[in-house]
Short mmCIF file of C-alpha atoms in Angstrom, two decimals:
data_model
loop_
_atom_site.label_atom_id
_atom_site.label_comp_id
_atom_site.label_asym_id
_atom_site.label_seq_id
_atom_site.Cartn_x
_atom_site.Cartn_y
_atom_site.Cartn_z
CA UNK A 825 46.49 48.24 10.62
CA UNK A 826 45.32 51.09 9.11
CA UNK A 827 43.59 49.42 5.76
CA UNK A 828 41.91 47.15 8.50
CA UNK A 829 40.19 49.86 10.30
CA UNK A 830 39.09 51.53 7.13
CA UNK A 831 37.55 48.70 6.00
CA UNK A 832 35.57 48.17 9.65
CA UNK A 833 34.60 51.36 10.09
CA UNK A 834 33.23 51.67 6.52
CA UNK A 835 31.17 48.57 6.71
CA UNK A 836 29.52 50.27 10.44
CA UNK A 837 32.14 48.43 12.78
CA UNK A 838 32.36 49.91 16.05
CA UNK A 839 36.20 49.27 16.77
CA UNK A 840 36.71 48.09 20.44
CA UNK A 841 40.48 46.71 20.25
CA UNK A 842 43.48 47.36 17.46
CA UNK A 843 46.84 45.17 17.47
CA UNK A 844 49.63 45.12 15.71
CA UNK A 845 52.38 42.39 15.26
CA UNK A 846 52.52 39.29 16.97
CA UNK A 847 49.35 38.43 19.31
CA UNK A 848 50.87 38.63 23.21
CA UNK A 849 49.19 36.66 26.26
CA UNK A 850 48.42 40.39 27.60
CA UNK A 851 46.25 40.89 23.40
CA UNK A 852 44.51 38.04 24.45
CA UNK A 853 43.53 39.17 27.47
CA UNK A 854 42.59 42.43 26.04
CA UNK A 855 40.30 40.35 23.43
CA UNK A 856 38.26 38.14 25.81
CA UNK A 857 37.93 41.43 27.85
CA UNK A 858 36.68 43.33 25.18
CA UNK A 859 33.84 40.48 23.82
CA UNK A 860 34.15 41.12 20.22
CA UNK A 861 31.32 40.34 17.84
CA UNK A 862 34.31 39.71 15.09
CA UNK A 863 37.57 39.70 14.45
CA UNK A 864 39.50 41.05 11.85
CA UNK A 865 42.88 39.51 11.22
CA UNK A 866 45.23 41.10 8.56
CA UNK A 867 48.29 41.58 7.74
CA UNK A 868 51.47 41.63 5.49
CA UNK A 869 51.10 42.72 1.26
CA UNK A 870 50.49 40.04 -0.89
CA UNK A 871 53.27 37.26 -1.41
CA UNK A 872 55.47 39.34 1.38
CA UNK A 873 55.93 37.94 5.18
CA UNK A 874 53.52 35.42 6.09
CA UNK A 875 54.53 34.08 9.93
CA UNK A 876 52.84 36.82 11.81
CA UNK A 877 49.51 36.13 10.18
CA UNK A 878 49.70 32.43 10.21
CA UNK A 879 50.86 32.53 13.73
CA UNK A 880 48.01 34.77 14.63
CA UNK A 881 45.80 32.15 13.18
CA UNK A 882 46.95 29.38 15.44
CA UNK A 883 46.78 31.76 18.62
CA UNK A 884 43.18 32.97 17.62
CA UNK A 885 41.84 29.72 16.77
CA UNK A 886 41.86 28.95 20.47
CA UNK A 887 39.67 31.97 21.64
CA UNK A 888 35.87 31.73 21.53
CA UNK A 889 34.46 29.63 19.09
CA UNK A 890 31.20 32.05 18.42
CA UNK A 891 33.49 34.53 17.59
CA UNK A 892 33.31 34.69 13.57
CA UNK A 893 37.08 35.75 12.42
CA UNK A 894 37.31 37.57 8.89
CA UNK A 895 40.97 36.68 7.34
CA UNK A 896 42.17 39.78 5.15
CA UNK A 897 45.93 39.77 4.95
CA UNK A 898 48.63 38.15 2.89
CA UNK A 899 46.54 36.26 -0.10
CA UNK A 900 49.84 33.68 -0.25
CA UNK A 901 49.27 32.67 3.48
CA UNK A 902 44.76 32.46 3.01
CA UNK A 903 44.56 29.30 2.71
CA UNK A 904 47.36 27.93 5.41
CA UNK A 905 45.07 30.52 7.88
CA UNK A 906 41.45 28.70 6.64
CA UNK A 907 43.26 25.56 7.18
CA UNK A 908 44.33 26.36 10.60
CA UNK A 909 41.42 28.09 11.63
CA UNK A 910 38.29 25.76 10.15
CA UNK A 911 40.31 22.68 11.54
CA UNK A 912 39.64 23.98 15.37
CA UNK A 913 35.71 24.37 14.48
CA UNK A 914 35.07 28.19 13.85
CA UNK A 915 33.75 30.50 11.36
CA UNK A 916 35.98 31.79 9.31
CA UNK A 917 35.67 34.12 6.31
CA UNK A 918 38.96 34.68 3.36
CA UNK A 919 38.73 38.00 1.73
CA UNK A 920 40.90 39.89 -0.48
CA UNK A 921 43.63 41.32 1.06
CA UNK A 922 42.72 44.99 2.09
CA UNK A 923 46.73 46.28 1.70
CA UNK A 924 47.52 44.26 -1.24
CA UNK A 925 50.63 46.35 -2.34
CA UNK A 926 52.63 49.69 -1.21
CA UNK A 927 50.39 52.10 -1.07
CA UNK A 928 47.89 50.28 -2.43
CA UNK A 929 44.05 49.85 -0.54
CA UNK A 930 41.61 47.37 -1.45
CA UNK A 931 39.06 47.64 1.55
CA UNK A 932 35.55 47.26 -0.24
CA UNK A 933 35.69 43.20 -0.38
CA UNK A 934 36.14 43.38 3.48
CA UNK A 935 34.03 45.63 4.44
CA UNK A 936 30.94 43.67 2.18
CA UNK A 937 31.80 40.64 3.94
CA UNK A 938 31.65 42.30 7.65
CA UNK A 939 28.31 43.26 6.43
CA UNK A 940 27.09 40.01 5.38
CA UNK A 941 28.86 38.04 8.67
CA UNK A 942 27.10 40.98 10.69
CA UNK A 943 23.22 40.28 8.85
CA UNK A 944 23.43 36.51 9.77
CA UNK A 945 24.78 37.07 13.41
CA UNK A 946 22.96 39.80 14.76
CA UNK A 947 19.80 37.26 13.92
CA UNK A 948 20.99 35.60 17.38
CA UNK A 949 19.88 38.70 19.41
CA UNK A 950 16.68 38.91 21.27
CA UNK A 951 13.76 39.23 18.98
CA UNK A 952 15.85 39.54 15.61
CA UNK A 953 14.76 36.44 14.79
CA UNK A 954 11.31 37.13 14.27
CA UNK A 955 12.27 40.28 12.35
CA UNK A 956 14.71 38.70 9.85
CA UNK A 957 12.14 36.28 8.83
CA UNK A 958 9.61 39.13 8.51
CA UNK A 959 11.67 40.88 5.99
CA UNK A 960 13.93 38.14 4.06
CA UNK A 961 16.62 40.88 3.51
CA UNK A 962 19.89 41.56 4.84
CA UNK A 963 20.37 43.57 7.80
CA UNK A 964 22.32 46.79 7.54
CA UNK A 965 23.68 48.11 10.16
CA UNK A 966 22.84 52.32 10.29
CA UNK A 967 26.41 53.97 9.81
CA UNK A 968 27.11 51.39 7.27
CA UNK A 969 23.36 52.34 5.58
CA UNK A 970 24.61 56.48 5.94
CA UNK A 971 27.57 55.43 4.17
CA UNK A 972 25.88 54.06 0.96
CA UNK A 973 23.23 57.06 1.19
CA UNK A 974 26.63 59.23 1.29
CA UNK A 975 27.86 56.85 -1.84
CA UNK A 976 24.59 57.17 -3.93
CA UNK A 977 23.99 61.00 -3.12
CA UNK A 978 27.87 61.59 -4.80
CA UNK A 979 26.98 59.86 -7.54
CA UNK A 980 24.79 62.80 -8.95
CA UNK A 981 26.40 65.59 -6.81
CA UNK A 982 29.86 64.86 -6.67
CA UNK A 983 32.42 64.12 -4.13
CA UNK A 984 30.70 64.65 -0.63
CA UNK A 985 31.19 64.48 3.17
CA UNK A 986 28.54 63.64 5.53
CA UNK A 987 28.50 64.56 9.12
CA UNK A 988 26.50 62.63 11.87
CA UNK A 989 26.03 64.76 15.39
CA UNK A 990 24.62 62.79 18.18
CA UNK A 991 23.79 62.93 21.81
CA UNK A 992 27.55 60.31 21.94
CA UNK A 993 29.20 60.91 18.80
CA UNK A 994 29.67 62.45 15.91
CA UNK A 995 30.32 60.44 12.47
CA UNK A 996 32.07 61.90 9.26
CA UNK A 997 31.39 60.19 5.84
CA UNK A 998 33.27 61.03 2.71
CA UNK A 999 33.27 60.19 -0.61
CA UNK A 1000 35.82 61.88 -2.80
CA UNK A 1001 39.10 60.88 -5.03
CA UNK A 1002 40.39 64.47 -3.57
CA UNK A 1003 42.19 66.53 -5.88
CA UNK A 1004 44.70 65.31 -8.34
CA UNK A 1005 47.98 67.54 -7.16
CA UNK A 1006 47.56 66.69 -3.82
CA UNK A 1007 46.89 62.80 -4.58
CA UNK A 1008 50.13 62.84 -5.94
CA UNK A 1009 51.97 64.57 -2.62
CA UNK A 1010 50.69 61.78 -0.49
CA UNK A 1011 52.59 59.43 1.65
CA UNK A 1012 50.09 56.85 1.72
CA UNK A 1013 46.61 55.80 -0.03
CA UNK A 1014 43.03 56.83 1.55
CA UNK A 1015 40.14 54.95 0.30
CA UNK A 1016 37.43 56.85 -1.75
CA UNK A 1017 34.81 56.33 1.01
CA UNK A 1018 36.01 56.46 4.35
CA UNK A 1019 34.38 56.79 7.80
CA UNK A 1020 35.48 58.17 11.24
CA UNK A 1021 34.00 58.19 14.75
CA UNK A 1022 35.00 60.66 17.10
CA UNK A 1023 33.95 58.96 20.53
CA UNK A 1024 34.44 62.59 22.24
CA UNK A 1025 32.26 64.37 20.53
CA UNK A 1026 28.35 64.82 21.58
CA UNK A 1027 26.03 67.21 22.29
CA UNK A 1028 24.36 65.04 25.22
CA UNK A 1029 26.18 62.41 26.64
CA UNK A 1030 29.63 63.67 25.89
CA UNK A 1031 28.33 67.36 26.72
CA UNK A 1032 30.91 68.10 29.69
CA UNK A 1033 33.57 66.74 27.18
CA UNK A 1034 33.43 68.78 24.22
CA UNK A 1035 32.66 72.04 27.56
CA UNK A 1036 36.27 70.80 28.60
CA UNK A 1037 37.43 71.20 24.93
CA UNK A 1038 36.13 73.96 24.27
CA UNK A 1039 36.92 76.00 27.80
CA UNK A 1040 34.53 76.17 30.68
CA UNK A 1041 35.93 79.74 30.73
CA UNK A 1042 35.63 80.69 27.53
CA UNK A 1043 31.54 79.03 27.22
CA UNK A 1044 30.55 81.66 30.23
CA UNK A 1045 31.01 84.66 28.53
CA UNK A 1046 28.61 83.32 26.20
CA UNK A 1047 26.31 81.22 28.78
CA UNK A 1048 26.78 82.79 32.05
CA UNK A 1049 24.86 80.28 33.65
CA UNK A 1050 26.84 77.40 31.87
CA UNK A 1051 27.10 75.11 35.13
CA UNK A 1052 23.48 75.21 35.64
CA UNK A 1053 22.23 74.68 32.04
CA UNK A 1054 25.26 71.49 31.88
CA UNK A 1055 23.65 69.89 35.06
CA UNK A 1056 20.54 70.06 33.95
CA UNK A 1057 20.89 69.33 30.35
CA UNK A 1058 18.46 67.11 28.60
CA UNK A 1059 18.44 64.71 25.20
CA UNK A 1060 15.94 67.19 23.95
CA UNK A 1061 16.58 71.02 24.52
CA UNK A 1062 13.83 72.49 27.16
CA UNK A 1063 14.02 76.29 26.12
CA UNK A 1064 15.67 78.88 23.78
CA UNK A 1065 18.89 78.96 26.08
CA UNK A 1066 19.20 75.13 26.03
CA UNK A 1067 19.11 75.16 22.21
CA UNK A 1068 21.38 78.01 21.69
CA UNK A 1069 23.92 75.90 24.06
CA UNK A 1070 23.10 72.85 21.96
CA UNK A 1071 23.98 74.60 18.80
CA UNK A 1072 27.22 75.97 20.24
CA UNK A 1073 28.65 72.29 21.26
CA UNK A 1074 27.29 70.98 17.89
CA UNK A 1075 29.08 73.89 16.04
CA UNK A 1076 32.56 72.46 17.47
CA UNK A 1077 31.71 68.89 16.87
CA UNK A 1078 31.17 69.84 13.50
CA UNK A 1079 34.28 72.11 12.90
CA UNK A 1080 36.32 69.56 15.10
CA UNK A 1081 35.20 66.16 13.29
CA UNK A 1082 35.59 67.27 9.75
CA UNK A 1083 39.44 68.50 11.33
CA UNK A 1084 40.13 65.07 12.72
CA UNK A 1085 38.66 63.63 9.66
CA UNK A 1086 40.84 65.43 7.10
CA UNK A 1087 44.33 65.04 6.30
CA UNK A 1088 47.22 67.97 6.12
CA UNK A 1089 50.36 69.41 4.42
CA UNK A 1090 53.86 68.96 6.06
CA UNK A 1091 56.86 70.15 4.84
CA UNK A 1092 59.99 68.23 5.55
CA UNK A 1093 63.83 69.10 4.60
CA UNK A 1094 65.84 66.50 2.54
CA UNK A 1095 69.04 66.50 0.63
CA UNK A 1096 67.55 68.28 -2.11
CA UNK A 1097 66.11 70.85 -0.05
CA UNK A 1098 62.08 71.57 1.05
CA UNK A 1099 59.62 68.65 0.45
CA UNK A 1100 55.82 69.05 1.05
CA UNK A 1101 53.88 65.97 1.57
CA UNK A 1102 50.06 65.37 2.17
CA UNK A 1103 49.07 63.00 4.67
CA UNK A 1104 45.28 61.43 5.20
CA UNK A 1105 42.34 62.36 3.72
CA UNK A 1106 42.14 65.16 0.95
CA UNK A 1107 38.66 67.03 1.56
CA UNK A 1108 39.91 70.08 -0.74
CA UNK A 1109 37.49 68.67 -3.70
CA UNK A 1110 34.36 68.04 -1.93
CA UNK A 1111 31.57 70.41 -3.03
CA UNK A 1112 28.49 69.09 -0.88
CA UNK A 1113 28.31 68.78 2.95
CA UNK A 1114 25.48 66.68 4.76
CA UNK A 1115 24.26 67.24 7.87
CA UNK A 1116 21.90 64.90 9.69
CA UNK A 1117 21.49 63.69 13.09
CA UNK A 1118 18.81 65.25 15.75
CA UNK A 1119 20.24 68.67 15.94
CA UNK A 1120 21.38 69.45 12.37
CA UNK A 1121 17.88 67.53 10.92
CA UNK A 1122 15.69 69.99 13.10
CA UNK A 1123 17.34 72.44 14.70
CA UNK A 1124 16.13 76.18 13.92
CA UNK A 1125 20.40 76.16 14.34
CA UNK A 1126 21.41 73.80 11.49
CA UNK A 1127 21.91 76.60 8.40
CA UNK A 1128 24.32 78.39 11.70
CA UNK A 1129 26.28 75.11 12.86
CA UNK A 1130 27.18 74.23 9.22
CA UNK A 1131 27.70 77.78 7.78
CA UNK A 1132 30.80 77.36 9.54
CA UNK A 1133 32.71 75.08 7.44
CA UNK A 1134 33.02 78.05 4.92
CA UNK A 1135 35.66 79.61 7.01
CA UNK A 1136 37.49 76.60 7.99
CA UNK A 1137 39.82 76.52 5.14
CA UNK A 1138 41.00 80.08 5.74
CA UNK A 1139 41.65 79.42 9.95
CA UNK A 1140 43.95 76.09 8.85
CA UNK A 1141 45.56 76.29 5.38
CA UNK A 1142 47.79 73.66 6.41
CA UNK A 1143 45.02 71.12 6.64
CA UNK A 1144 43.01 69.13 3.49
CA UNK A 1145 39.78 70.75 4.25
CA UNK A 1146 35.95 71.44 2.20
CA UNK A 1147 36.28 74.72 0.35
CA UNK A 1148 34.34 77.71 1.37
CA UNK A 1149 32.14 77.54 -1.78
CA UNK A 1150 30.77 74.02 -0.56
CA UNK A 1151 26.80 73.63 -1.20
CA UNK A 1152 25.27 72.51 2.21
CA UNK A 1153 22.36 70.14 2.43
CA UNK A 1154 20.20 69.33 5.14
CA UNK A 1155 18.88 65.73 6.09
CA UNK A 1156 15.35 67.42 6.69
CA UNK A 1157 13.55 64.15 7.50
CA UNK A 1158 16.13 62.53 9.60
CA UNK A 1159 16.21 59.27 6.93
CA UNK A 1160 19.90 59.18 5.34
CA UNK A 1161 20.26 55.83 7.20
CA UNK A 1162 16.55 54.73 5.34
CA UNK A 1163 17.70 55.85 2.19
CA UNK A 1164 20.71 54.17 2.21
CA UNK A 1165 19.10 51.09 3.32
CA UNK A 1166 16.66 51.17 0.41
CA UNK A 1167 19.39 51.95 -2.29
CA UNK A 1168 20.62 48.40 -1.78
CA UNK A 1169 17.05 47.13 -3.43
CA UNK A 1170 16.25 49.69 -5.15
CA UNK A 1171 18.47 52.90 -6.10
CA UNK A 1172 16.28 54.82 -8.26
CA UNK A 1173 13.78 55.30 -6.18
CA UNK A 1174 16.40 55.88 -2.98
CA UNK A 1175 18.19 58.59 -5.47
CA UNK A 1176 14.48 60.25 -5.77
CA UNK A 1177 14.21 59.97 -1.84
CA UNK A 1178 17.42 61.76 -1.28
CA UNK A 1179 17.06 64.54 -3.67
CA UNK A 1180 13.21 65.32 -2.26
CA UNK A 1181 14.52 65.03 1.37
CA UNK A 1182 17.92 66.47 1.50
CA UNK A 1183 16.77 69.95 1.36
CA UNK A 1184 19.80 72.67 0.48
CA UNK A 1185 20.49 75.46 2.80
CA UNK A 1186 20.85 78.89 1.28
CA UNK A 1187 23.44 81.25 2.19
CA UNK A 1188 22.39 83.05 6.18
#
């Protein structure tokens, strides 16, 4: 399950439903509920147990035939599941498996092909039409597009994370390997690039939310009038203490999603005494942050908001976190999404684009 999300959310999936073993009547349910625009089906390492994906297969074949279905499990059972799906009339896509072996991810094959089942599908929504035959090019979708700008600006400044804050969300890109020592401490594989979307956190939409997480009582002592400025809070901040309040929710976004994102150290006790293990994603070796979105693209606040990873380290040793020496950048022109978009015809001149737009913020 988990290879499978990594591979959706770094191709720009937006994950509506997750199952796990058999389908049930009450999955299916939850599938024709949820109106997905694909479906992932893995499952089971290479040459290992094959019934639960071949079963799945028979179960999904049956659901709605517009529904393209990307098979990414057991390579020994791919063609049995083509056979079984292709034979009841839908669209189905085989892929290398993205858990191959223990501890083993192979998630880039899957997520290309979610990107090339989303380009010719999304030419069925109003008006796409027109602009797919305008442009002849595959259509990437924009957190898949910040990914690759993420992926092209490591490859001349090293292992990076990218963080998204919007109005809903907030997105965290990473590219990095992570450090060596800790590879070797962890219980399972991350992929070099990985994505995660914290639903909870945004500055406008999810406002009250991230108030709630934060503490209503806490935010007054700082914003005294706190339940007038959240009633009356717009996309775009309407004075000085509107932007100040903006900056403080973005702040915790920004601390909290790079948290959620990273992995951590746990010690366990065994027979031969104290074990520490690393778990998730090892941020310890990243040496640029990105910041982008509305508020960290314009915002008199951005240097502020992102200063604060240097002390995040230091307040949780525990977890896999950026170091406080971390060079921060600044999408200044809001275009990490166009410049990953253009990198896929032509990289040079994106890799010119990023380094003359993603302006570096000095020390405040």
């Amino acid at each position: 399950v988990k290879a499978a999300r990594e591979a959706a959310l770094g191709a720009g999936g937006v994950i509506k439903l997750v199952t796990a073993g058999k389908l049930s009547e009450r999955d299916l349910k939850r599938i024709m509920e949820t109106s997905p625009k694909l479906i992932l089906l893995a499952g089971g390492v290479d040459y290992g147990e094959r019934e639960t994906v071949v079963r799945n297969a028979e179960v999904l074949g049956n659901i709605d035939h517009e529904i393209p279905i990307v098979y990414a499990g057991n390579s020994a059972a791919a063609d049995e599941v083509e056979e079984i799906i292709s034979q009841k009339g839908r669209d189905v896509h085989i892929v290398d498996n993205v858990y191959p072996r223990i501890d083993e991810l192979n998630v880039e094959p899957t997520r290309e092909v979610i990107r090339e089942v989303f380009s010719k599908n999304i030419v069925k929504g109003p008006g796409m039409e027109k602009i797919y035959s305008m442009i002849n090019r595959p259509i990437v979708p924009t957190p898949a597009a910040v990914m690759l700008a993420t992926e092209l600006f490591s490859s001349f400044h090293g292992d990076v994370v990218a963080v998204d804050i919007g109005g809903a969300t907030t997105d965290v890109d990473s590219v990095t390997d992570g450090d060596p020592k800790i590879a070797s401490m962890l219980v399972s594989p991350e992929p070099r690039s990985k994505r995660t979307v914290e639903g909870d956190l945004g500055i406008y939409v999810n406002a009250r939310h991230v108030v709630e997480h934060i503490g209503r009582d806490k935010l007054k002592i700082e914003f005294p009038h706190l339940d007038k400025i959240v009633s009356n809070l717009t996309p775009y901040p309407k004075d000085a203490d509107d932007e100040a309040f903006s900056a403080r929710l973005a702040t915790y976004c920004f601390e909290t999603s790079i948290r959620r994102h990273a992995g951590g150290l746990k010690q366990f006790f065994g027979p031969t005494g104290r074990i520490e293990v690393a778990y998730g994603k090892d941020l310890t070796a990243v040496r640029s942050v990105i910041g982008t979105g509305g508020i960290l693209s314009r915002s008199r606040f951005a240097s502020k908001i992102m200063e604060s990873i240097r002390s995040l380290s230091a307040k949780h040793e525990k977890e896999l976190l950026p170091r406080k020496e971390v060079s921060l950048f600044r999408d200044r022109d809001y275009i990490l999404g166009a410049i990953g978009l253009i990198s896929t015809v032509d990289s040079s001149s994106a890799a010119d684009l990023a380094k003359a737009s993603l302006e570096e913020l000095v020390d405040i």
